[in-house]
Tab-separated table of C-alpha atoms in Angstrom:
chain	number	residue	atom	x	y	z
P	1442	UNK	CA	-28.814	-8.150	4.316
P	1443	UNK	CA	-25.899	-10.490	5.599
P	1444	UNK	CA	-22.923	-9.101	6.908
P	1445	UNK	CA	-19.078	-10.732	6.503
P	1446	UNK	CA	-17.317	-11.922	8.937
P	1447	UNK	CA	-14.147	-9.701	10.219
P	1448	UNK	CA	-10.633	-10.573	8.114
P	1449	UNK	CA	-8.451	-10.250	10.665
P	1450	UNK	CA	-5.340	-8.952	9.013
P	1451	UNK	CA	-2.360	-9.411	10.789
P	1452	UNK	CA	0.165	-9.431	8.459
P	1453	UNK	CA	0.186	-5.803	6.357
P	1454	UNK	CA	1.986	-6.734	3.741
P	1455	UNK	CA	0.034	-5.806	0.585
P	1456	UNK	CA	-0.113	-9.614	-1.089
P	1457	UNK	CA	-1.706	-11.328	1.734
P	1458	UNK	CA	-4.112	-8.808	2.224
P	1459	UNK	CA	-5.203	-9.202	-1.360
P	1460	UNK	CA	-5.055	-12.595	-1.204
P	1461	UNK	CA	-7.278	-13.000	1.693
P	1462	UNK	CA	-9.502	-10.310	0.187
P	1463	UNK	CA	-10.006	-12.107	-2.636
P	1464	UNK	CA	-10.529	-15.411	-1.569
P	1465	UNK	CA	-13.546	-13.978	0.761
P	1466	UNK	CA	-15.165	-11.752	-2.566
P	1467	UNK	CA	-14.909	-15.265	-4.064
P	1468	UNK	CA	-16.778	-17.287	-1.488
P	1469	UNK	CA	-19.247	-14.245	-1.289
P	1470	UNK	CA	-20.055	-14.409	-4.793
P	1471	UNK	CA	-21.253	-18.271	-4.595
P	1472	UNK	CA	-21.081	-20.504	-7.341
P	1473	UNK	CA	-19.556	-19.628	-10.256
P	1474	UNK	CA	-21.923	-22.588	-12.120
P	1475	UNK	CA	-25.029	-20.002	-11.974
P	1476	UNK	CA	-22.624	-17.265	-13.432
P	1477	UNK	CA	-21.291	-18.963	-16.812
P	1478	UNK	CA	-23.816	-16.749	-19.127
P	1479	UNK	CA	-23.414	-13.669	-20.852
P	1480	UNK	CA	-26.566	-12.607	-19.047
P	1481	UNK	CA	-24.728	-12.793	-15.555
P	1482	UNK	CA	-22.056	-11.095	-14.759
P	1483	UNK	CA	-19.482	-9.609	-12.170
P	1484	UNK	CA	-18.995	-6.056	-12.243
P	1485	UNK	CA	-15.648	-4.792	-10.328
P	1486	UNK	CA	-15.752	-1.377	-9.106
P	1487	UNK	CA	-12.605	0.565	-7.456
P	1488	UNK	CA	-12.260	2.838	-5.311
P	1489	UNK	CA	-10.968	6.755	-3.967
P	1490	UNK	CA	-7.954	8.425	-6.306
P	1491	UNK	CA	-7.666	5.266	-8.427
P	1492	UNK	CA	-7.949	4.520	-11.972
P	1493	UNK	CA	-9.385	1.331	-13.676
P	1494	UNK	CA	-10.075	1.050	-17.394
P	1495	UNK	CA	-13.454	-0.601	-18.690
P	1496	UNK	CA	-12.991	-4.633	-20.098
P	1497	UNK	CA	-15.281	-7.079	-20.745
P	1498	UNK	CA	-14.578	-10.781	-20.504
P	1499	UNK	CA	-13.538	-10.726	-24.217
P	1500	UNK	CA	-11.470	-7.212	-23.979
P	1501	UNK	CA	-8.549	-6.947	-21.478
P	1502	UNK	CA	-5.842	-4.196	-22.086
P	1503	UNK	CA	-2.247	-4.788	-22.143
P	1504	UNK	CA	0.242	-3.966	-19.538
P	1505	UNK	CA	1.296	-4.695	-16.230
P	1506	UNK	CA	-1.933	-3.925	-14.372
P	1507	UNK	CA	-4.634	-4.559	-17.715
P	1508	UNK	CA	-7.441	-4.657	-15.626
P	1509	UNK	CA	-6.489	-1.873	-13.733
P	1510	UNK	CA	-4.005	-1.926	-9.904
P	1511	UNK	CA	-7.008	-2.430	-7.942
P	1512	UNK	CA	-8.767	-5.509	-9.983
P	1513	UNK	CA	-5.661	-7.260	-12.179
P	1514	UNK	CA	-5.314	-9.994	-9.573
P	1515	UNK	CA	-8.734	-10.285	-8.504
P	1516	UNK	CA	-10.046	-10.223	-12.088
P	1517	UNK	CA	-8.390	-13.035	-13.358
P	1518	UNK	CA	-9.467	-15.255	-11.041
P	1519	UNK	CA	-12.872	-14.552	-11.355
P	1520	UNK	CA	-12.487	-14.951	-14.813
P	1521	UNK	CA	-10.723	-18.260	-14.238
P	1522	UNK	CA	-13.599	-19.618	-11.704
P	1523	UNK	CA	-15.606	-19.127	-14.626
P	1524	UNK	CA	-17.321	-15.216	-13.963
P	1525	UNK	CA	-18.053	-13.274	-16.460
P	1526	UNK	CA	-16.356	-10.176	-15.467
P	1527	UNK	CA	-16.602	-6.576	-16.515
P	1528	UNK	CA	-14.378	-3.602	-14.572
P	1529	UNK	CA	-15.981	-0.515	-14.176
P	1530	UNK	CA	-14.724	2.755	-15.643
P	1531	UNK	CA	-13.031	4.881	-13.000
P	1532	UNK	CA	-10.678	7.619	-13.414
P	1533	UNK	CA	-8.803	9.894	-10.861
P	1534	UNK	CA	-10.059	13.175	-11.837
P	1535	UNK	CA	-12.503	14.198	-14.572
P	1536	UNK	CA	-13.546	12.707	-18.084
P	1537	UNK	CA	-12.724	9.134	-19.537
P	1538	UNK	CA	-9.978	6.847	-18.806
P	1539	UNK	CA	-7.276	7.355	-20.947
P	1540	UNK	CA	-4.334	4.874	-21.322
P	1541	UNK	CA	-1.478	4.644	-18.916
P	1542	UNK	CA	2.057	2.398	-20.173
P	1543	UNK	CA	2.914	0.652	-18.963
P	1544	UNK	CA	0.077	-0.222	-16.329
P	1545	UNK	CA	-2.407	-0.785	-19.245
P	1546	UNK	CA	-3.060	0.385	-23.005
P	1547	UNK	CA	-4.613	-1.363	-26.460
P	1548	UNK	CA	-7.722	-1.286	-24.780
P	1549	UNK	CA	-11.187	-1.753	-25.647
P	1550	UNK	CA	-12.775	1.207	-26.532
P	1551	UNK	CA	-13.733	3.296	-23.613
P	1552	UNK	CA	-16.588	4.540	-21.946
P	1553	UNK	CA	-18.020	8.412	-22.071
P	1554	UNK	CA	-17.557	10.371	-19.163
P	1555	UNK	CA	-21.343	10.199	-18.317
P	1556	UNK	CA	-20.372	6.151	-17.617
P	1557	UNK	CA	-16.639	7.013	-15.840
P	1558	UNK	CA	-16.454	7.476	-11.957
P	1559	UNK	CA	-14.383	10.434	-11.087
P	1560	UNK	CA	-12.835	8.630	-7.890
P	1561	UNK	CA	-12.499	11.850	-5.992
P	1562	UNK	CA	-15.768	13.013	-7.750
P	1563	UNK	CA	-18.892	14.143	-6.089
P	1564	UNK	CA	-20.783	10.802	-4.742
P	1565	UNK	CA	-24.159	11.412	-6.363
P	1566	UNK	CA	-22.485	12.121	-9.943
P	1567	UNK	CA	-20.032	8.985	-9.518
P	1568	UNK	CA	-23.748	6.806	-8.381
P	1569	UNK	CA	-25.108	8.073	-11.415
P	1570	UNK	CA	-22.035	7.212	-13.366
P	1571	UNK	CA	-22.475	3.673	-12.015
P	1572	UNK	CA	-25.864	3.047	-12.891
P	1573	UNK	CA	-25.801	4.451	-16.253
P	1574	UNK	CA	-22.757	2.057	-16.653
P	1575	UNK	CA	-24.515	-1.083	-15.534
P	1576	UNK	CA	-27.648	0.044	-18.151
P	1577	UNK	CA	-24.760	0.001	-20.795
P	1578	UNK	CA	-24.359	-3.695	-19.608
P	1579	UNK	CA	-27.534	-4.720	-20.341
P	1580	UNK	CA	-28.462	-2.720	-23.681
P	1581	UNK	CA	-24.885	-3.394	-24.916
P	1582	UNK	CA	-24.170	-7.002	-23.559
P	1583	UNK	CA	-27.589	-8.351	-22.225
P	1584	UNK	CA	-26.286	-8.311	-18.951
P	1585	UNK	CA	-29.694	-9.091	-16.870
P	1586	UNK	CA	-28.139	-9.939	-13.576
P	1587	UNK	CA	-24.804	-9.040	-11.687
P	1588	UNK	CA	-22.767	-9.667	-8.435
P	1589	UNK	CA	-20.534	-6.301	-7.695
P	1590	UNK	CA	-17.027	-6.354	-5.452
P	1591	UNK	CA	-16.408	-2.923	-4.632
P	1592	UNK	CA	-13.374	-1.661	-3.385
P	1593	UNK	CA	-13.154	1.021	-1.214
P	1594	UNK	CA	-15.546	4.187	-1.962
P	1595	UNK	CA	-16.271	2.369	-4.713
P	1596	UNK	CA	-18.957	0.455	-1.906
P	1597	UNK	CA	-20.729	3.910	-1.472
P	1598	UNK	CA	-20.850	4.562	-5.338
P	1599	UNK	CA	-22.629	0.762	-5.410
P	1600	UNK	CA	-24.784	1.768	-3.112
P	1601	UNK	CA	-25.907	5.243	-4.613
P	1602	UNK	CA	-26.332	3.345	-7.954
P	1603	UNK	CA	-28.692	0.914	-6.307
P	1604	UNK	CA	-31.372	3.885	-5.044
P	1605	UNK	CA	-30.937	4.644	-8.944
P	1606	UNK	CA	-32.125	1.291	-9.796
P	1607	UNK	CA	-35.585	1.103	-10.610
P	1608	UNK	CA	-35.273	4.156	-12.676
P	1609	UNK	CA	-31.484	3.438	-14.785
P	1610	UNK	CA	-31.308	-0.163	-15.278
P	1611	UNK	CA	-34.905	-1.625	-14.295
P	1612	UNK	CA	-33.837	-4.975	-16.239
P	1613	UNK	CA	-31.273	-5.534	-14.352
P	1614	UNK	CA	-31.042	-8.055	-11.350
P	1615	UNK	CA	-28.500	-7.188	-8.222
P	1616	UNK	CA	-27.535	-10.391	-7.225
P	1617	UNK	CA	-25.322	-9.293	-4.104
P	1618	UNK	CA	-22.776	-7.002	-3.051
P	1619	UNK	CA	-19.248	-7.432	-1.555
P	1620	UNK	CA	-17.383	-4.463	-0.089
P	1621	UNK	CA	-13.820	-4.523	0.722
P	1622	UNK	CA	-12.609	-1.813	2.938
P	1623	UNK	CA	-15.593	0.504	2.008
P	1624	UNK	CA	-16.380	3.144	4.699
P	1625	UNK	CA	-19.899	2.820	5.021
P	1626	UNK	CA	-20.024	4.781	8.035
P	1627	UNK	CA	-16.960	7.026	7.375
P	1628	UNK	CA	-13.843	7.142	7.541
P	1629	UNK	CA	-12.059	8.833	10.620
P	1630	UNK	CA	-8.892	10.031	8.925
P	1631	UNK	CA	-11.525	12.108	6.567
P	1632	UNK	CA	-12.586	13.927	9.759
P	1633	UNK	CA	-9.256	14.278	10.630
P	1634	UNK	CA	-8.267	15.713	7.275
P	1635	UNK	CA	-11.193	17.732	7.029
P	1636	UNK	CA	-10.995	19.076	10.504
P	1637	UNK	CA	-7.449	20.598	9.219
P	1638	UNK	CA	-8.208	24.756	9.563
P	1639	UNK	CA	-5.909	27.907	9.621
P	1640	UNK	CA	-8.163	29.184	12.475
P	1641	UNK	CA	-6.864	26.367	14.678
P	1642	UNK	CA	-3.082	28.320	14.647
P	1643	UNK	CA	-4.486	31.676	16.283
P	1644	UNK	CA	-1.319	33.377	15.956
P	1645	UNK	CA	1.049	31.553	14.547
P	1646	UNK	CA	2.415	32.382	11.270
P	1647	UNK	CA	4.166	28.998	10.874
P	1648	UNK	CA	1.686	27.108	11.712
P	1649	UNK	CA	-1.070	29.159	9.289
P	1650	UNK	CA	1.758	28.520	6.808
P	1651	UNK	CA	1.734	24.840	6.915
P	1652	UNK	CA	-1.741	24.293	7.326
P	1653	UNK	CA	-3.074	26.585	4.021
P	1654	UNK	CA	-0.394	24.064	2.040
P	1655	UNK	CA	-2.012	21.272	3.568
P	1656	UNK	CA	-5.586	22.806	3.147
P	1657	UNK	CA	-4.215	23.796	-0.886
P	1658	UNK	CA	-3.338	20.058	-1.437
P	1659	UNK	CA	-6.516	18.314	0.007
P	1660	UNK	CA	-8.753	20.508	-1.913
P	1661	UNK	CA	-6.752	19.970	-5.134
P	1662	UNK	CA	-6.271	16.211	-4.858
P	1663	UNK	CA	-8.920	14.660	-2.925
P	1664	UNK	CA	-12.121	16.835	-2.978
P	1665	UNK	CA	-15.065	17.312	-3.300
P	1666	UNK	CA	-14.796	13.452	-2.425
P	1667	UNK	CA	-12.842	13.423	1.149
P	1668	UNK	CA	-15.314	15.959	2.582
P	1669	UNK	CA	-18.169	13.324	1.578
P	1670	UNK	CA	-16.805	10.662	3.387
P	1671	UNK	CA	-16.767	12.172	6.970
P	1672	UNK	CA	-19.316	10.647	9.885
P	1673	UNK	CA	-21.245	13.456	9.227
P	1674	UNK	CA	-21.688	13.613	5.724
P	1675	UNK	CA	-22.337	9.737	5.437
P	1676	UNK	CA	-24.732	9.680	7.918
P	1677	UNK	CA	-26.555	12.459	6.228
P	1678	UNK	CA	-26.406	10.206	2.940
P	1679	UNK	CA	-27.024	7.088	4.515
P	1680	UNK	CA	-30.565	8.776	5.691
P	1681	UNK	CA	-31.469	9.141	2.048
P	1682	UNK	CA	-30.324	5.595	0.678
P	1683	UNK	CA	-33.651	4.404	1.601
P	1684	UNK	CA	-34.981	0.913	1.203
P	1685	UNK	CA	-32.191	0.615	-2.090
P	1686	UNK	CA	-30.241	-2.576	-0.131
P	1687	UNK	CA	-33.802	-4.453	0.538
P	1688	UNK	CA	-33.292	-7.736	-0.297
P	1689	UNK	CA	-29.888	-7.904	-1.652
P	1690	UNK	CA	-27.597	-9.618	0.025
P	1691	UNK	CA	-24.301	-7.337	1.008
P	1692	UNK	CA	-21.399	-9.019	2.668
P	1693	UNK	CA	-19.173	-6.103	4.395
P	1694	UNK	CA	-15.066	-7.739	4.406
P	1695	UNK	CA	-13.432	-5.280	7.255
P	1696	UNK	CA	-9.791	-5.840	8.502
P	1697	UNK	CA	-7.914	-4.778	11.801
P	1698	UNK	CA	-4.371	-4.479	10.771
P	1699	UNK	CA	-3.968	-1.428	13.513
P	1700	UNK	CA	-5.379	-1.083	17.186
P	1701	UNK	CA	-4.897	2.239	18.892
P	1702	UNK	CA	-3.787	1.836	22.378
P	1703	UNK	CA	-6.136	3.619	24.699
P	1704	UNK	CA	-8.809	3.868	21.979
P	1705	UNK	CA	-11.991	1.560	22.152
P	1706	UNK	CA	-14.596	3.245	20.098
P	1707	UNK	CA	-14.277	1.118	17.007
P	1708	UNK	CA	-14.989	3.823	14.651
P	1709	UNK	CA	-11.425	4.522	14.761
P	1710	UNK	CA	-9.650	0.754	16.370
P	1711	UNK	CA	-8.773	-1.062	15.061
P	1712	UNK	CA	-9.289	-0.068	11.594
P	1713	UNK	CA	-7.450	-1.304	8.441
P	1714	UNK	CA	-5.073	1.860	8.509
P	1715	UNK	CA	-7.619	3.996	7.033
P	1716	UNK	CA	-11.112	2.908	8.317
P	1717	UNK	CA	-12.307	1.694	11.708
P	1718	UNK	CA	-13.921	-1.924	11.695
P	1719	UNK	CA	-17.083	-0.489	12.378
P	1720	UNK	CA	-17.499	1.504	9.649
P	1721	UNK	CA	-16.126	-1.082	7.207
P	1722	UNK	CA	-18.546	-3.679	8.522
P	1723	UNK	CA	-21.297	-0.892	8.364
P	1724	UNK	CA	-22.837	-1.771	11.520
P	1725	UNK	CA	-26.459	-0.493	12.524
P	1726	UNK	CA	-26.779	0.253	8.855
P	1727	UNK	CA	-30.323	-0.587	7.516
Protein backbone atom coordinates (compact mmCIF):
# COMPACT_ATOMS: atom_id res chain seq x y z
CA UNK A 1 0.00 0.00 0.00
CA UNK A 2 1.18 3.72 -0.61
CA UNK A 3 -0.35 6.40 1.11
CA UNK A 4 -0.99 10.25 -0.43
CA UNK A 5 0.48 12.93 0.63
CA UNK A 6 -1.75 15.53 2.84
CA UNK A 7 -3.74 18.35 0.46
CA UNK A 8 -3.48 21.00 2.53
CA UNK A 9 -6.63 22.94 1.88
CA UNK A 10 -6.56 26.31 2.82
CA UNK A 11 -8.88 27.91 0.85
CA UNK A 12 -12.67 26.23 1.46
CA UNK A 13 -14.18 27.35 -1.26
CA UNK A 14 -15.77 24.36 -3.04
CA UNK A 15 -13.87 24.86 -6.71
CA UNK A 16 -10.41 24.76 -5.48
CA UNK A 17 -10.97 21.98 -3.40
CA UNK A 18 -12.19 20.03 -6.38
CA UNK A 19 -9.71 21.22 -8.38
CA UNK A 20 -6.90 20.19 -6.25
CA UNK A 21 -8.75 16.92 -5.63
CA UNK A 22 -8.79 16.15 -8.92
CA UNK A 23 -5.59 16.97 -10.12
CA UNK A 24 -4.09 14.51 -7.24
CA UNK A 25 -6.85 11.39 -8.36
CA UNK A 26 -5.24 12.21 -11.73
CA UNK A 27 -1.58 11.88 -10.88
CA UNK A 28 -2.64 8.80 -8.70
CA UNK A 29 -4.11 7.07 -11.49
CA UNK A 30 -0.70 7.18 -13.67
CA UNK A 31 -0.66 7.18 -17.22
CA UNK A 32 -3.53 7.43 -19.03
CA UNK A 33 -1.42 5.60 -22.20
CA UNK A 34 -1.92 2.06 -20.30
CA UNK A 35 -5.71 3.00 -19.87
CA UNK A 36 -6.89 3.70 -23.64
CA UNK A 37 -8.71 0.06 -23.93
CA UNK A 38 -12.05 -1.00 -23.38
CA UNK A 39 -10.52 -3.63 -21.14
CA UNK A 40 -9.24 -0.87 -18.63
CA UNK A 41 -11.14 1.29 -17.10
CA UNK A 42 -11.87 3.97 -14.29
CA UNK A 43 -14.69 3.34 -12.17
CA UNK A 44 -15.95 6.57 -10.07
CA UNK A 45 -17.72 5.83 -6.98
CA UNK A 46 -19.53 8.61 -4.66
CA UNK A 47 -20.15 8.89 -1.59
CA UNK A 48 -22.79 9.31 1.83
CA UNK A 49 -26.54 10.85 0.88
CA UNK A 50 -25.53 11.41 -2.76
CA UNK A 51 -26.82 10.31 -5.98
CA UNK A 52 -24.84 9.44 -9.21
CA UNK A 53 -26.39 7.79 -12.25
CA UNK A 54 -24.49 4.82 -14.11
CA UNK A 55 -22.54 6.01 -17.74
CA UNK A 56 -20.16 4.46 -19.64
CA UNK A 57 -17.64 6.27 -21.80
CA UNK A 58 -20.15 6.08 -24.72
CA UNK A 59 -23.43 6.99 -22.46
CA UNK A 60 -23.47 10.31 -20.50
CA UNK A 61 -26.92 11.77 -19.42
CA UNK A 62 -28.02 15.19 -20.03
CA UNK A 63 -28.23 17.99 -17.62
CA UNK A 64 -26.33 20.15 -15.55
CA UNK A 65 -24.52 17.55 -13.44
CA UNK A 66 -24.77 14.29 -16.29
CA UNK A 67 -22.38 12.39 -14.57
CA UNK A 68 -23.76 13.00 -11.41
CA UNK A 69 -22.65 16.42 -8.59
CA UNK A 70 -19.96 14.43 -7.21
CA UNK A 71 -18.11 13.13 -10.62
CA UNK A 72 -19.34 15.81 -13.60
CA UNK A 73 -16.08 17.71 -13.28
CA UNK A 74 -13.86 15.01 -12.44
CA UNK A 75 -15.32 12.73 -15.13
CA UNK A 76 -14.67 14.69 -17.96
CA UNK A 77 -11.34 15.06 -17.47
CA UNK A 78 -10.60 11.67 -17.10
CA UNK A 79 -12.37 11.10 -20.07
CA UNK A 80 -10.39 13.85 -21.77
CA UNK A 81 -6.82 12.40 -20.48
CA UNK A 82 -7.94 9.56 -22.35
CA UNK A 83 -9.70 7.05 -19.30
CA UNK A 84 -12.17 5.06 -20.00
CA UNK A 85 -14.57 5.98 -17.39
CA UNK A 86 -17.66 4.38 -15.96
CA UNK A 87 -19.67 6.10 -12.71
CA UNK A 88 -21.03 3.86 -10.39
CA UNK A 89 -24.73 3.59 -9.57
CA UNK A 90 -25.52 5.29 -6.28
CA UNK A 91 -28.72 6.49 -5.03
CA UNK A 92 -29.75 8.28 -1.72
CA UNK A 93 -32.14 5.88 -0.37
CA UNK A 94 -33.36 2.55 -1.74
CA UNK A 95 -33.77 0.99 -5.35
CA UNK A 96 -32.32 2.36 -8.75
CA UNK A 97 -31.40 5.74 -9.75
CA UNK A 98 -34.07 7.40 -11.26
CA UNK A 99 -33.71 10.69 -13.26
CA UNK A 100 -33.41 14.07 -11.68
CA UNK A 101 -33.95 17.57 -14.25
CA UNK A 102 -32.37 19.22 -14.44
CA UNK A 103 -29.11 17.69 -12.77
CA UNK A 104 -29.27 14.73 -15.26
CA UNK A 105 -31.91 12.67 -17.43
CA UNK A 106 -31.89 10.74 -21.13
CA UNK A 107 -29.73 8.40 -19.60
CA UNK A 108 -28.42 5.14 -20.38
CA UNK A 109 -30.39 2.56 -19.14
CA UNK A 110 -29.90 1.94 -15.51
CA UNK A 111 -28.70 -0.51 -13.28
CA UNK A 112 -30.98 -2.99 -10.89
CA UNK A 113 -31.00 -2.28 -7.42
CA UNK A 114 -28.83 -5.41 -6.66
CA UNK A 115 -25.92 -3.13 -8.69
CA UNK A 116 -27.12 0.54 -6.97
CA UNK A 117 -25.40 1.73 -3.66
CA UNK A 118 -27.94 2.99 -1.25
CA UNK A 119 -25.52 5.89 0.03
CA UNK A 120 -26.95 5.81 3.50
CA UNK A 121 -27.40 1.97 3.03
CA UNK A 122 -26.00 -0.70 5.20
CA UNK A 123 -22.05 -1.02 4.28
CA UNK A 124 -21.98 -4.75 3.58
CA UNK A 125 -25.15 -4.51 1.13
CA UNK A 126 -23.67 -1.23 -0.62
CA UNK A 127 -19.92 -3.62 -0.88
CA UNK A 128 -21.93 -6.14 -2.39
CA UNK A 129 -23.66 -3.68 -4.62
CA UNK A 130 -20.17 -2.63 -5.74
CA UNK A 131 -18.78 -5.78 -6.63
CA UNK A 132 -21.67 -7.14 -8.38
CA UNK A 133 -21.42 -3.79 -10.35
CA UNK A 134 -17.80 -4.13 -11.34
CA UNK A 135 -18.75 -8.09 -12.51
CA UNK A 136 -21.37 -6.24 -14.76
CA UNK A 137 -18.21 -4.43 -16.15
CA UNK A 138 -16.54 -7.23 -17.19
CA UNK A 139 -19.44 -9.66 -18.50
CA UNK A 140 -21.12 -6.59 -20.08
CA UNK A 141 -18.06 -4.47 -21.31
CA UNK A 142 -14.92 -6.77 -20.92
CA UNK A 143 -13.70 -4.62 -18.41
CA UNK A 144 -10.57 -6.86 -17.08
CA UNK A 145 -8.80 -4.21 -15.12
CA UNK A 146 -9.80 -0.89 -13.27
CA UNK A 147 -8.41 2.12 -11.23
CA UNK A 148 -11.38 3.37 -8.68
CA UNK A 149 -11.57 7.24 -7.16
CA UNK A 150 -13.87 7.03 -4.41
CA UNK A 151 -15.36 9.79 -2.82
CA UNK A 152 -16.21 9.84 0.53
CA UNK A 153 -17.92 6.52 2.05
CA UNK A 154 -17.81 5.57 -1.19
CA UNK A 155 -13.76 4.54 -0.04
CA UNK A 156 -15.29 2.04 2.54
CA UNK A 157 -17.83 0.58 -0.06
CA UNK A 158 -14.37 0.07 -2.39
CA UNK A 159 -12.94 -1.50 0.15
CA UNK A 160 -15.82 -3.99 1.20
CA UNK A 161 -16.10 -4.81 -2.56
CA UNK A 162 -12.45 -5.75 -2.66
CA UNK A 163 -12.79 -8.68 0.32
CA UNK A 164 -15.66 -9.67 -2.27
CA UNK A 165 -13.20 -10.02 -4.96
CA UNK A 166 -12.07 -13.34 -5.52
CA UNK A 167 -15.55 -14.58 -5.26
CA UNK A 168 -17.76 -11.56 -7.56
CA UNK A 169 -15.50 -10.49 -10.19
CA UNK A 170 -12.40 -13.02 -10.14
CA UNK A 171 -11.48 -11.65 -13.80
CA UNK A 172 -11.11 -8.59 -12.81
CA UNK A 173 -7.73 -6.74 -12.05
CA UNK A 174 -7.71 -3.75 -9.21
CA UNK A 175 -5.24 -1.63 -10.48
CA UNK A 176 -5.25 0.99 -7.48
CA UNK A 177 -7.39 2.94 -5.37
CA UNK A 178 -7.73 6.71 -4.66
CA UNK A 179 -9.85 7.96 -1.77
CA UNK A 180 -10.85 11.46 -1.37
CA UNK A 181 -12.11 12.42 1.98
CA UNK A 182 -13.05 8.75 2.86
CA UNK A 183 -13.16 8.06 6.65
CA UNK A 184 -11.28 5.06 6.89
CA UNK A 185 -11.00 5.27 10.47
CA UNK A 186 -14.26 7.19 11.18
CA UNK A 187 -15.56 10.03 11.21
CA UNK A 188 -15.84 12.07 14.57
CA UNK A 189 -18.96 14.08 13.82
CA UNK A 190 -20.66 10.38 13.42
CA UNK A 191 -19.78 9.83 17.10
CA UNK A 192 -20.95 13.01 17.81
CA UNK A 193 -24.24 12.48 16.03
CA UNK A 194 -24.62 9.15 17.26
CA UNK A 195 -23.77 9.98 20.80
CA UNK A 196 -27.06 12.36 20.55
CA UNK A 197 -29.57 10.55 23.44
CA UNK A 198 -32.78 11.72 25.32
CA UNK A 199 -31.20 10.15 28.47
CA UNK A 200 -28.49 12.82 28.37
CA UNK A 201 -31.50 15.66 29.35
CA UNK A 202 -32.45 13.89 32.79
CA UNK A 203 -35.18 16.16 33.42
CA UNK A 204 -35.62 18.43 31.06
CA UNK A 205 -38.59 18.44 28.94
CA UNK A 206 -37.08 20.91 26.43
CA UNK A 207 -34.22 19.47 26.04
CA UNK A 208 -35.88 15.64 25.58
CA UNK A 209 -37.96 17.65 23.09
CA UNK A 210 -35.22 18.75 20.88
CA UNK A 211 -33.15 15.88 21.06
CA UNK A 212 -36.07 13.00 19.97
CA UNK A 213 -36.45 15.59 16.71
CA UNK A 214 -32.91 15.40 16.26
CA UNK A 215 -32.76 11.58 17.08
CA UNK A 216 -36.26 11.33 14.47
CA UNK A 217 -34.22 13.06 11.66
CA UNK A 218 -30.84 11.12 11.88
CA UNK A 219 -32.55 7.87 11.87
CA UNK A 220 -34.76 8.88 8.91
CA UNK A 221 -32.09 10.51 6.76
CA UNK A 222 -28.80 9.15 7.45
CA UNK A 223 -29.07 5.58 8.94
CA UNK A 224 -28.37 2.67 9.14
CA UNK A 225 -25.20 4.32 7.41
CA UNK A 226 -24.03 7.17 10.08
CA UNK A 227 -24.05 4.61 12.91
CA UNK A 228 -21.51 2.50 10.64
CA UNK A 229 -19.15 5.06 10.32
CA UNK A 230 -18.30 5.72 14.06
CA UNK A 231 -14.53 4.73 15.52
CA UNK A 232 -16.12 1.95 16.86
CA UNK A 233 -17.97 0.46 14.25
CA UNK A 234 -15.05 0.93 11.65
CA UNK A 235 -12.65 -0.49 13.68
CA UNK A 236 -14.83 -3.47 14.19
CA UNK A 237 -15.06 -3.65 10.22
CA UNK A 238 -11.68 -2.82 9.54
CA UNK A 239 -10.79 -6.18 11.70
CA UNK A 240 -12.67 -8.20 9.14
CA UNK A 241 -11.33 -6.52 5.80
CA UNK A 242 -8.57 -8.91 5.96
CA UNK A 243 -5.71 -9.20 3.55
CA UNK A 244 -8.46 -7.57 0.64
CA UNK A 245 -5.89 -4.27 0.08
CA UNK A 246 -2.67 -6.75 -0.38
CA UNK A 247 -0.96 -5.57 -3.10
CA UNK A 248 -3.00 -2.83 -4.45
CA UNK A 249 -1.80 0.25 -4.33
CA UNK A 250 -4.29 2.86 -2.32
CA UNK A 251 -3.37 6.49 -2.23
CA UNK A 252 -5.46 8.17 0.81
CA UNK A 253 -5.98 12.38 -0.43
CA UNK A 254 -6.88 13.99 3.24
CA UNK A 255 -7.31 17.83 3.66
CA UNK A 256 -7.05 20.21 6.80
CA UNK A 257 -9.31 23.02 5.98
CA UNK A 258 -10.19 23.31 10.00
CA UNK A 259 -7.83 23.03 13.16
CA UNK A 260 -9.51 22.99 16.53
CA UNK A 261 -7.77 25.16 18.94
CA UNK A 262 -6.81 23.20 21.99
CA UNK A 263 -7.36 19.89 20.17
CA UNK A 264 -4.27 17.73 19.05
CA UNK A 265 -5.53 14.26 18.63
CA UNK A 266 -5.82 14.25 14.88
CA UNK A 267 -8.77 12.10 14.76
CA UNK A 268 -10.71 15.16 15.09
CA UNK A 269 -7.83 18.36 13.90
CA UNK A 270 -7.60 19.30 11.70
CA UNK A 271 -10.01 17.51 9.64
CA UNK A 272 -11.61 18.60 6.31
CA UNK A 273 -14.85 19.84 8.20
CA UNK A 274 -16.15 16.45 8.52
CA UNK A 275 -13.20 13.99 9.03
CA UNK A 276 -9.96 14.28 10.99
CA UNK A 277 -6.68 13.88 8.82
CA UNK A 278 -6.02 10.79 10.42
CA UNK A 279 -8.79 9.01 9.55
CA UNK A 280 -8.83 10.29 5.96
CA UNK A 281 -5.22 9.25 5.50
CA UNK A 282 -6.17 5.89 7.26
CA UNK A 283 -3.17 5.69 9.27
CA UNK A 284 -2.03 2.33 11.04
CA UNK A 285 -4.45 0.72 8.66
CA UNK A 286 -3.10 -2.65 7.29
Amino acid sequence: MRWGAPVWFRNQRHELLVLVAALCAALALGSPAAAATGTDAVVLVSGFTTTTPFTTPQAQCRGTYPQGATWTYDGGRYAAAGYNVYTAPVTDGAGPVTPDPPLFSNCPAQLPESMTINSRGDIYANAQALASFIAYLHSKYGVSSVRIVAHSYGGLWTRGALRLASESFPAVHVLSITTLGTPHLGSFLADVGEGIDPALCGSDLTCKLIVDLLVAYREEKFEPALSQVTAASLAQWNAGQGQSLNGIPLTAIAGNAITFAGISNPYVSPNDVLIGIESVQAVGLQ
